Coordinates of C-alpha atoms and ligand atoms in Angstrom, one line a residue:
M93 CA -6.4 -6.2 -42.7
S94 CA -4.0 -3.4 -44.0
A95 CA -0.4 -4.3 -42.5
K96 CA -0.6 -8.0 -41.4
K97 CA -0.7 -8.4 -38.0
R98 CA 2.5 -10.8 -36.9
I99 CA 1.7 -13.7 -34.9
L100 CA 4.5 -16.4 -33.5
L101 CA 3.3 -19.4 -32.7
C102 CA 5.4 -21.8 -30.4
V103 CA 3.9 -25.2 -30.6
T104 CA 5.3 -27.4 -27.7
G105 CA 5.3 -31.2 -27.6
G106 CA 1.6 -32.6 -26.6
I107 CA -1.3 -34.3 -28.5
A108 CA -2.7 -31.1 -28.5
V109 CA -0.4 -30.4 -31.1
F110 CA -3.0 -31.2 -33.7
K111 CA -5.3 -28.4 -32.5
A112 CA -2.2 -25.9 -33.4
A113 CA -2.6 -26.8 -36.6
A114 CA -5.9 -25.7 -36.7
L115 CA -5.4 -22.3 -34.9
T116 CA -2.6 -21.5 -37.5
S117 CA -5.5 -22.4 -40.6
K118 CA -7.6 -19.8 -38.6
L119 CA -5.2 -17.7 -38.1
S120 CA -3.9 -17.3 -41.8
Q121 CA -7.4 -17.3 -42.9
S122 CA -8.5 -14.5 -40.9
G123 CA -5.3 -12.6 -42.2
Y124 CA -2.5 -12.9 -39.6
E125 CA 0.9 -13.5 -40.6
V126 CA 1.6 -16.6 -38.6
K127 CA 5.3 -18.0 -38.2
V128 CA 5.4 -21.3 -36.4
V129 CA 8.0 -22.3 -33.9
M130 CA 8.2 -25.8 -32.9
T131 CA 10.1 -28.1 -30.4
E132 CA 11.6 -31.5 -31.5
S133 CA 8.8 -33.2 -29.6
A134 CA 6.2 -31.3 -31.0
A135 CA 7.3 -32.6 -34.5
E136 CA 6.7 -36.1 -33.2
F137 CA 3.4 -35.7 -33.2
V138 CA 2.4 -33.3 -36.5
T139 CA 5.0 -32.6 -39.1
P140 CA 6.6 -29.2 -39.8
L141 CA 5.3 -29.9 -43.3
T142 CA 1.8 -29.6 -41.7
F143 CA 2.6 -26.0 -40.2
Q144 CA 4.6 -24.8 -43.0
A145 CA 2.0 -25.3 -45.6
L146 CA -1.0 -23.9 -43.0
S147 CA 1.2 -20.9 -42.4
R148 CA 3.1 -20.5 -45.7
N149 CA 5.8 -19.9 -44.1
P150 CA 9.3 -21.4 -42.9
V151 CA 9.0 -23.4 -39.5
Y152 CA 11.6 -23.3 -37.1
I153 CA 12.9 -26.0 -34.9
N154 CA 16.7 -26.4 -34.5
T155 CA 18.5 -23.3 -32.8
F156 CA 21.5 -24.2 -35.0
N157 CA 20.0 -24.4 -38.6
E158 CA 20.5 -20.7 -39.5
K159 CA 18.9 -20.8 -42.8
D160 CA 19.8 -16.7 -43.5
P161 CA 23.9 -15.9 -42.6
S162 CA 22.7 -12.1 -42.3
K163 CA 20.6 -13.0 -39.2
I164 CA 20.3 -14.7 -36.0
A165 CA 16.9 -16.8 -36.3
H166 CA 15.6 -16.9 -33.2
I167 CA 16.4 -13.1 -32.4
D168 CA 15.1 -12.3 -35.8
I169 CA 11.9 -13.7 -35.2
A170 CA 11.5 -12.6 -31.6
D171 CA 11.7 -9.2 -32.8
W172 CA 9.2 -9.8 -35.8
A173 CA 6.5 -10.5 -33.6
D174 CA 3.7 -8.6 -32.4
V175 CA 2.4 -11.3 -30.2
V176 CA 3.7 -14.7 -29.2
V177 CA 1.2 -17.6 -28.4
I178 CA 2.3 -20.7 -26.7
A179 CA -0.3 -23.4 -28.0
P180 CA -0.1 -26.2 -26.7
A181 CA 2.0 -24.9 -24.1
T182 CA 3.1 -28.1 -21.6
A183 CA 4.1 -28.2 -18.0
N184 CA 7.9 -28.8 -19.6
V185 CA 8.1 -25.3 -21.3
L186 CA 6.2 -23.4 -18.4
G187 CA 8.7 -24.7 -16.3
K188 CA 11.6 -23.6 -18.4
V189 CA 10.5 -20.1 -19.1
A190 CA 9.5 -19.6 -15.5
N191 CA 13.1 -20.3 -14.5
G192 CA 15.1 -19.0 -17.3
I193 CA 16.0 -21.8 -19.1
A194 CA 16.9 -21.3 -23.0
D195 CA 17.6 -24.8 -24.4
D196 CA 16.3 -25.2 -27.6
M197 CA 14.7 -22.8 -30.0
V198 CA 11.4 -21.8 -28.7
T199 CA 12.9 -21.3 -25.2
T200 CA 15.4 -18.6 -26.6
T201 CA 12.9 -17.4 -28.7
L202 CA 10.7 -16.8 -25.7
L203 CA 13.4 -15.0 -23.7
A204 CA 14.9 -13.2 -26.3
T205 CA 11.2 -11.7 -27.4
T206 CA 9.8 -8.3 -26.0
A207 CA 6.3 -9.0 -27.8
P208 CA 3.4 -9.9 -24.9
I209 CA 2.9 -13.7 -24.6
M210 CA 0.1 -15.3 -24.4
I211 CA -0.1 -18.9 -22.9
A212 CA -2.8 -21.8 -23.8
P213 CA -1.5 -24.9 -21.7
A214 CA -2.7 -28.2 -22.2
M215 CA -1.7 -31.0 -19.7
N216 CA -2.8 -34.2 -17.9
V217 CA -5.1 -33.1 -15.1
H218 CA -2.7 -34.1 -12.1
M219 CA 0.6 -32.3 -14.1
Y220 CA -1.9 -29.3 -14.1
A221 CA -2.9 -29.3 -10.5
H222 CA 0.7 -30.0 -9.4
P223 CA 2.7 -27.2 -7.0
A224 CA 5.3 -27.2 -9.4
V225 CA 3.5 -26.2 -12.4
Q226 CA 0.7 -23.8 -10.2
K227 CA 3.6 -22.2 -9.2
N228 CA 5.5 -21.5 -12.6
M229 CA 2.1 -20.4 -14.0
E230 CA 2.1 -17.6 -10.7
T231 CA 5.6 -16.7 -11.7
L232 CA 4.6 -16.3 -15.5
K233 CA 1.6 -14.3 -14.6
T234 CA 4.3 -12.1 -12.8
F235 CA 6.0 -11.9 -15.8
G236 CA 2.9 -9.8 -17.4
Y237 CA 2.3 -13.0 -19.4
T238 CA -1.6 -13.6 -20.1
F239 CA -2.9 -17.5 -19.7
I240 CA -5.7 -18.8 -21.9
E241 CA -6.9 -21.2 -19.2
P242 CA -7.3 -24.7 -20.4
G243 CA -10.9 -26.4 -20.2
E244 CA -12.3 -29.6 -18.4
G245 CA -13.4 -32.7 -20.5
F246 CA -12.0 -35.8 -21.3
L247 CA -8.2 -35.7 -21.4
A248 CA -6.1 -37.8 -24.4
C249 CA -4.7 -39.6 -21.2
G250 CA -8.0 -41.3 -20.6
Y251 CA -7.9 -38.8 -17.5
E252 CA -11.3 -36.4 -17.4
G253 CA -10.9 -33.0 -16.0
K254 CA -8.8 -29.6 -16.3
G255 CA -6.0 -29.6 -18.8
R256 CA -7.7 -29.6 -22.0
M257 CA -6.3 -26.6 -24.5
E258 CA -8.7 -24.4 -25.0
E259 CA -10.4 -24.7 -28.7
P260 CA -8.7 -22.9 -31.6
E261 CA -11.6 -20.8 -31.9
V262 CA -11.1 -19.3 -28.2
I263 CA -7.6 -18.9 -28.8
Q264 CA -8.4 -16.8 -31.9
K265 CA -11.0 -14.6 -30.4
E266 CA -8.1 -13.8 -27.3
V267 CA -5.5 -13.0 -30.0
D268 CA -8.4 -10.7 -31.6
A269 CA -9.2 -9.1 -28.7
F270 CA -5.1 -8.5 -28.0
F271 CA -5.0 -6.3 -30.9
A272 CA -8.5 -4.7 -30.6
R273 CA -7.4 -3.3 -27.2
K274 CA -4.2 -2.0 -29.1
D275 CA -5.5 -0.7 -31.7
Y276 CA -8.6 1.1 -29.7
P277 CA -6.6 2.5 -26.6
E278 CA -9.8 5.2 -26.3
W279 CA -12.1 2.2 -25.3
H280 CA -9.9 0.6 -22.4
G281 CA -12.0 0.4 -19.4
R282 CA -15.2 3.0 -20.7
K283 CA -18.4 1.7 -19.6
V284 CA -20.9 1.1 -21.9
L285 CA -24.7 -0.5 -21.7
I286 CA -26.1 -1.9 -24.4
T287 CA -29.8 -3.5 -24.6
A288 CA -30.7 -6.0 -27.2
G289 CA -33.6 -8.1 -28.3
P290 CA -37.0 -8.0 -27.7
T291 CA -39.1 -7.7 -24.6
Q292 CA -41.8 -10.4 -23.9
E293 CA -44.9 -9.2 -22.2
T294 CA -46.8 -11.7 -20.4
I295 CA -50.9 -12.2 -21.0
D296 CA -50.9 -15.5 -19.3
P297 CA -48.8 -18.3 -17.8
V298 CA -48.7 -19.8 -21.1
R299 CA -48.7 -16.6 -23.9
F300 CA -46.9 -13.5 -24.4
L301 CA -46.7 -10.6 -27.0
S302 CA -43.4 -10.1 -28.2
N303 CA -41.5 -9.2 -31.3
R304 CA -39.4 -10.2 -34.2
S305 CA -35.9 -9.2 -33.0
S306 CA -33.3 -11.5 -33.0
G307 CA -30.8 -9.4 -30.9
K308 CA -28.1 -9.8 -33.3
M309 CA -27.1 -6.0 -33.7
G310 CA -26.6 -5.3 -30.1
Y311 CA -24.7 -8.6 -29.3
A312 CA -22.7 -7.4 -32.5
V313 CA -22.1 -3.7 -30.6
A314 CA -21.2 -5.9 -27.2
E315 CA -18.9 -8.1 -28.8
E316 CA -17.0 -5.4 -30.7
A317 CA -16.9 -2.8 -27.4
A318 CA -15.7 -5.6 -25.1
K319 CA -12.8 -6.8 -28.0
R320 CA -12.0 -2.9 -28.0
G321 CA -11.5 -3.2 -24.1
A322 CA -14.8 -1.5 -22.8
Q323 CA -16.5 -2.5 -19.4
V324 CA -19.6 -3.7 -21.2
T325 CA -22.7 -4.6 -19.6
L326 CA -25.7 -6.4 -21.7
V327 CA -29.2 -6.0 -21.0
S328 CA -30.6 -8.4 -23.2
G329 CA -34.3 -9.5 -23.6
P330 CA -34.6 -13.4 -24.3
V331 CA -32.8 -14.3 -27.5
S332 CA -30.9 -17.6 -28.4
L333 CA -27.1 -16.2 -29.1
P334 CA -24.2 -16.8 -27.1
V335 CA -23.0 -14.1 -24.9
P336 CA -20.1 -12.4 -26.1
P337 CA -16.9 -12.8 -24.1
G338 CA -16.2 -10.6 -21.3
V339 CA -19.4 -9.0 -21.3
T340 CA -21.4 -8.6 -17.9
F341 CA -24.8 -10.3 -19.1
V342 CA -28.3 -9.2 -17.6
P343 CA -31.1 -11.4 -18.8
V344 CA -34.4 -9.1 -18.9
T345 CA -37.7 -10.6 -19.8
S346 CA -40.6 -7.7 -20.0
A347 CA -40.4 -3.9 -20.6
E348 CA -40.6 -2.9 -17.1
E349 CA -37.7 -5.3 -16.0
M350 CA -35.4 -3.3 -18.9
F351 CA -36.7 -0.1 -17.3
Q352 CA -35.7 -1.4 -13.8
E353 CA -32.1 -2.7 -15.0
V354 CA -31.2 0.1 -17.4
T355 CA -32.0 2.9 -14.8
A356 CA -30.0 1.5 -12.4
R357 CA -27.1 1.8 -13.9
F358 CA -27.4 4.8 -16.0
A359 CA -25.5 7.0 -13.8
D360 CA -22.5 4.9 -13.4
T361 CA -22.3 4.6 -17.6
E362 CA -20.8 6.6 -20.0
L363 CA -22.1 5.4 -23.2
V364 CA -25.3 3.8 -23.8
V365 CA -26.6 1.8 -27.3
K366 CA -30.0 1.1 -26.8
S367 CA -30.9 -1.1 -29.8
A368 CA -33.6 -3.7 -27.6
A369 CA -36.4 -3.6 -29.6
V370 CA -39.0 -2.5 -26.4
A371 CA -42.5 -3.3 -26.2
D372 CA -44.9 0.0 -26.5
Y373 CA -47.5 -1.7 -25.0
R374 CA -48.3 -4.6 -22.7
P375 CA -51.7 -6.1 -21.6
Q376 CA -53.2 -4.2 -18.9
E377 CA -54.2 -7.3 -16.7
V378 CA -52.2 -10.5 -16.6
F379 CA -54.2 -13.7 -16.1
D380 CA -52.8 -15.8 -13.2
E381 CA -54.5 -18.9 -15.0
K382 CA -54.3 -20.1 -18.7
V383 CA -57.2 -18.5 -20.7
K384 CA -59.5 -20.6 -22.0
K385 CA -60.7 -20.1 -25.8
S386 CA -64.7 -19.9 -26.4
S387 CA -66.5 -19.0 -29.4
E388 CA -66.9 -15.4 -28.8
P389 CA -63.7 -12.8 -30.0
M390 CA -61.7 -12.0 -27.7
S391 CA -59.7 -8.8 -27.2
I392 CA -57.1 -7.6 -24.8
E393 CA -56.9 -4.3 -23.2
M394 CA -53.1 -2.7 -23.3
E395 CA -51.5 -0.3 -21.9
R396 CA -48.3 1.7 -22.6
T397 CA -45.0 0.8 -21.1
K398 CA -42.2 3.0 -20.0
D399 CA -40.2 4.4 -22.8
V400 CA -37.0 3.4 -21.3
L401 CA -34.6 5.7 -23.4
K402 CA -36.7 8.9 -23.1
E403 CA -36.0 8.6 -19.3
L404 CA -32.4 8.3 -20.1
G405 CA -32.6 11.1 -22.3
K406 CA -34.6 13.0 -19.2
R407 CA -31.7 12.2 -17.1
K408 CA -28.7 12.6 -18.9
E409 CA -25.9 14.4 -17.7
N410 CA -22.7 13.8 -19.4
Q411 CA -23.5 10.1 -21.1
V412 CA -23.7 9.7 -24.5
L413 CA -27.2 8.2 -25.7
I414 CA -27.5 6.1 -28.9
G415 CA -30.9 5.0 -30.1
F416 CA -32.5 2.9 -32.7
A417 CA -35.0 3.2 -35.2
A418 CA -36.5 0.6 -37.1
E419 CA -39.3 2.1 -39.8
S420 CA -41.0 0.9 -42.3
E421 CA -41.6 4.6 -44.2
N422 CA -40.0 8.0 -44.1
V423 CA -37.2 6.8 -42.1
E424 CA -34.9 9.3 -41.8
A425 CA -37.9 12.4 -40.9
Y426 CA -39.5 9.3 -37.9
A427 CA -35.5 9.0 -36.9
E428 CA -34.5 12.8 -36.8
K429 CA -38.2 13.4 -34.5
K430 CA -36.8 10.4 -32.4
L431 CA -33.4 12.0 -32.0
H432 CA -35.1 15.7 -30.8
S433 CA -38.0 13.7 -28.6
K434 CA -35.9 11.7 -26.6
N435 CA -32.3 13.9 -26.5
L436 CA -30.4 11.7 -28.2
D437 CA -26.6 12.1 -29.7
L438 CA -27.1 9.7 -32.6
V439 CA -30.2 7.5 -33.9
V440 CA -29.3 4.5 -35.7
A441 CA -32.4 4.3 -38.0
N442 CA -32.9 1.5 -40.8
S443 CA -35.8 0.7 -43.2
I444 CA -37.5 -2.7 -42.2
V445 CA -38.6 -3.1 -45.8
D446 CA -35.0 -2.4 -47.1
P447 CA -33.4 -5.7 -48.7
G448 CA -30.9 -7.0 -46.4
S449 CA -32.2 -4.4 -43.8
G450 CA -33.9 -5.4 -40.7
F451 CA -34.6 -7.7 -37.5
Q452 CA -33.6 -11.5 -37.9
G453 CA -30.3 -11.3 -40.9
D454 CA -26.9 -10.8 -40.6
T455 CA -26.3 -7.7 -42.2
N456 CA -28.0 -4.6 -42.2
V457 CA -28.5 -1.2 -43.9
V458 CA -28.7 2.1 -41.9
T459 CA -28.3 5.5 -41.6
F460 CA -26.7 7.6 -39.1
I461 CA -28.2 10.4 -38.1
K462 CA -27.0 13.2 -35.6
K463 CA -27.9 16.6 -34.1
G464 CA -26.5 19.1 -36.8
H465 CA -25.5 16.6 -39.3
S466 CA -27.2 15.8 -42.6
P467 CA -27.9 12.0 -42.4
E468 CA -25.1 9.0 -43.2
K469 CA -26.4 6.5 -45.2
L470 CA -24.0 3.6 -45.0
P471 CA -24.0 0.6 -47.3
M472 CA -25.5 -2.7 -46.7
L473 CA -22.8 -4.4 -44.0
S474 CA -22.8 -7.3 -42.1
K475 CA -24.0 -6.4 -38.7
S476 CA -20.4 -6.6 -37.1
D477 CA -19.4 -3.9 -39.3
V478 CA -22.2 -1.9 -38.7
A479 CA -21.2 -2.5 -35.0
K480 CA -17.7 -1.4 -36.0
R481 CA -18.7 1.9 -37.6
L482 CA -21.4 2.6 -34.7
L483 CA -18.7 2.4 -32.1
S484 CA -16.6 4.8 -34.3
E485 CA -19.1 7.6 -34.2
A486 CA -19.8 7.1 -30.8
A487 CA -15.8 7.2 -29.6
I488 CA -16.0 10.6 -31.7
L489 CA -18.9 11.7 -29.3
L490 CA -17.4 10.7 -26.5
E491 CA -14.2 12.9 -27.3
Q492 CA -16.5 15.7 -28.1
R493 CA -18.0 15.4 -24.5
G494 CA -14.3 15.6 -23.1
I495 CA -15.4 12.4 -21.4
Q496 CA -11.7 10.8 -21.2
Ligands
LIG290 N1 -37.0 2.1 -26.6 C1 -37.2 2.3 -25.3 N2 -38.0 1.7 -24.4 C2 -39.4 1.9 -24.8 C3 -39.7 1.8 -26.6 C4 -38.4 2.2 -27.4 O1 -36.0 2.2 -25.0 N3 -40.6 1.6 -24.2 C5 -36.3 2.7 -27.3 C6 -35.7 1.6 -28.4 O2 -34.8 0.4 -27.6 C7 -35.0 2.0 -29.6 C8 -35.6 3.2 -29.8 O3 -36.6 3.6 -28.3 O4 -34.0 2.8 -29.4 C9 -36.9 3.3 -30.6 O5 -37.9 4.2 -30.5 P1 -39.4 4.3 -30.6 O6 -39.9 5.2 -30.6 O7 -39.6 3.3 -29.4 O8 -39.7 3.2 -32.0 P2 -40.8 3.2 -32.3 O9 -41.6 1.7 -31.3 O10 -40.5 2.1 -33.6 O11 -41.4 4.1 -32.3 P3 -42.7 4.7 -32.9 O12 -44.1 3.4 -32.9 O13 -42.8 5.8 -32.3 O14 -42.5 4.4 -34.3

């Protein structure tokens, strides 16, 4: 990160303060500049020194403890923040802010800031369900504040239910997404369709033909596009990856199912990224019963599946189409051929034999091939960085097409 993004973390008093310490650590390690404001009661749970050490910044608790005479601390830090996160947010702080009460460092800062405010509540299940708390949260939503809903589970008070502050990793993802939306306004609301993973082509009730695709590349593109504010639909073959937050998920198994799900959505899509490794052939006959072995060799007659991307290339109107080409030789020449034969705007080519490249790993070595441009080979990058570069290319292609 070049200029550090500034997060003001307001910590209020509940047992989840210990999670706020972990959140401070994660945000700082990810390159954010974090400053912490605490209530007196939050400091009863975890000392300010902990937050100071994790954020490497002074911690603010007392409105009247003005360390720098040239500044008014609560105004200064309120103006300093790019975003404010209240975590954990108690019922008390929600009530105060909803009603404009400012009687300590946290609440005066919250009234003074013009930065967006994200709130991660944490409280007992009955407190959370109380009409006063619910009403206060509704009021705060009308102010434009956003909520990171608490999870369900065991609460420190001994109850089980909703009220547990969301995990630091999830809060950080929300913060990342906030900045990505701010940094990439051109992606806001873009309709993006991404395919990922392998397909499975059934032989009999227990067997299928498939390939080694892990889905990691497509999931990385889906995650990044969603972070940037696009409306992402992910049509995925069977993989063992979590669905990225904010993505509409369409699970499929076979090439035929992928064809149906993708073509049905194509007319209402602006960008397609087709990273799935779709089977080119499937067994001509699917056995209803499990095939028994015999002493004879066996063969399976195969037939071609439909080429999803080629079909999209034929139907293409104003959409941007990006395909993948995994090759073991003549990478650029074969990829260039796909660019033309499938009527694509960009082919992401990779050699499956290059070190650091291919299906299963977390890195990739890819070459971008565009009509009328010489191939651009990228260095070895994480799949998430390849996704970022790919979306930058896609944004240029969308702009060139005048899709606004
Ligand atoms: N693709 C598709 N439908 C298929 C097969 C492939 O949409 N039935 C898409 C993939 O998602 C990928 C690109 O086409 O974006 C890969 O091109 P393809 O020609 O299928 O690659 P290979 O199977 O590796 O091609 P070839 O055997 O011709 O080298």
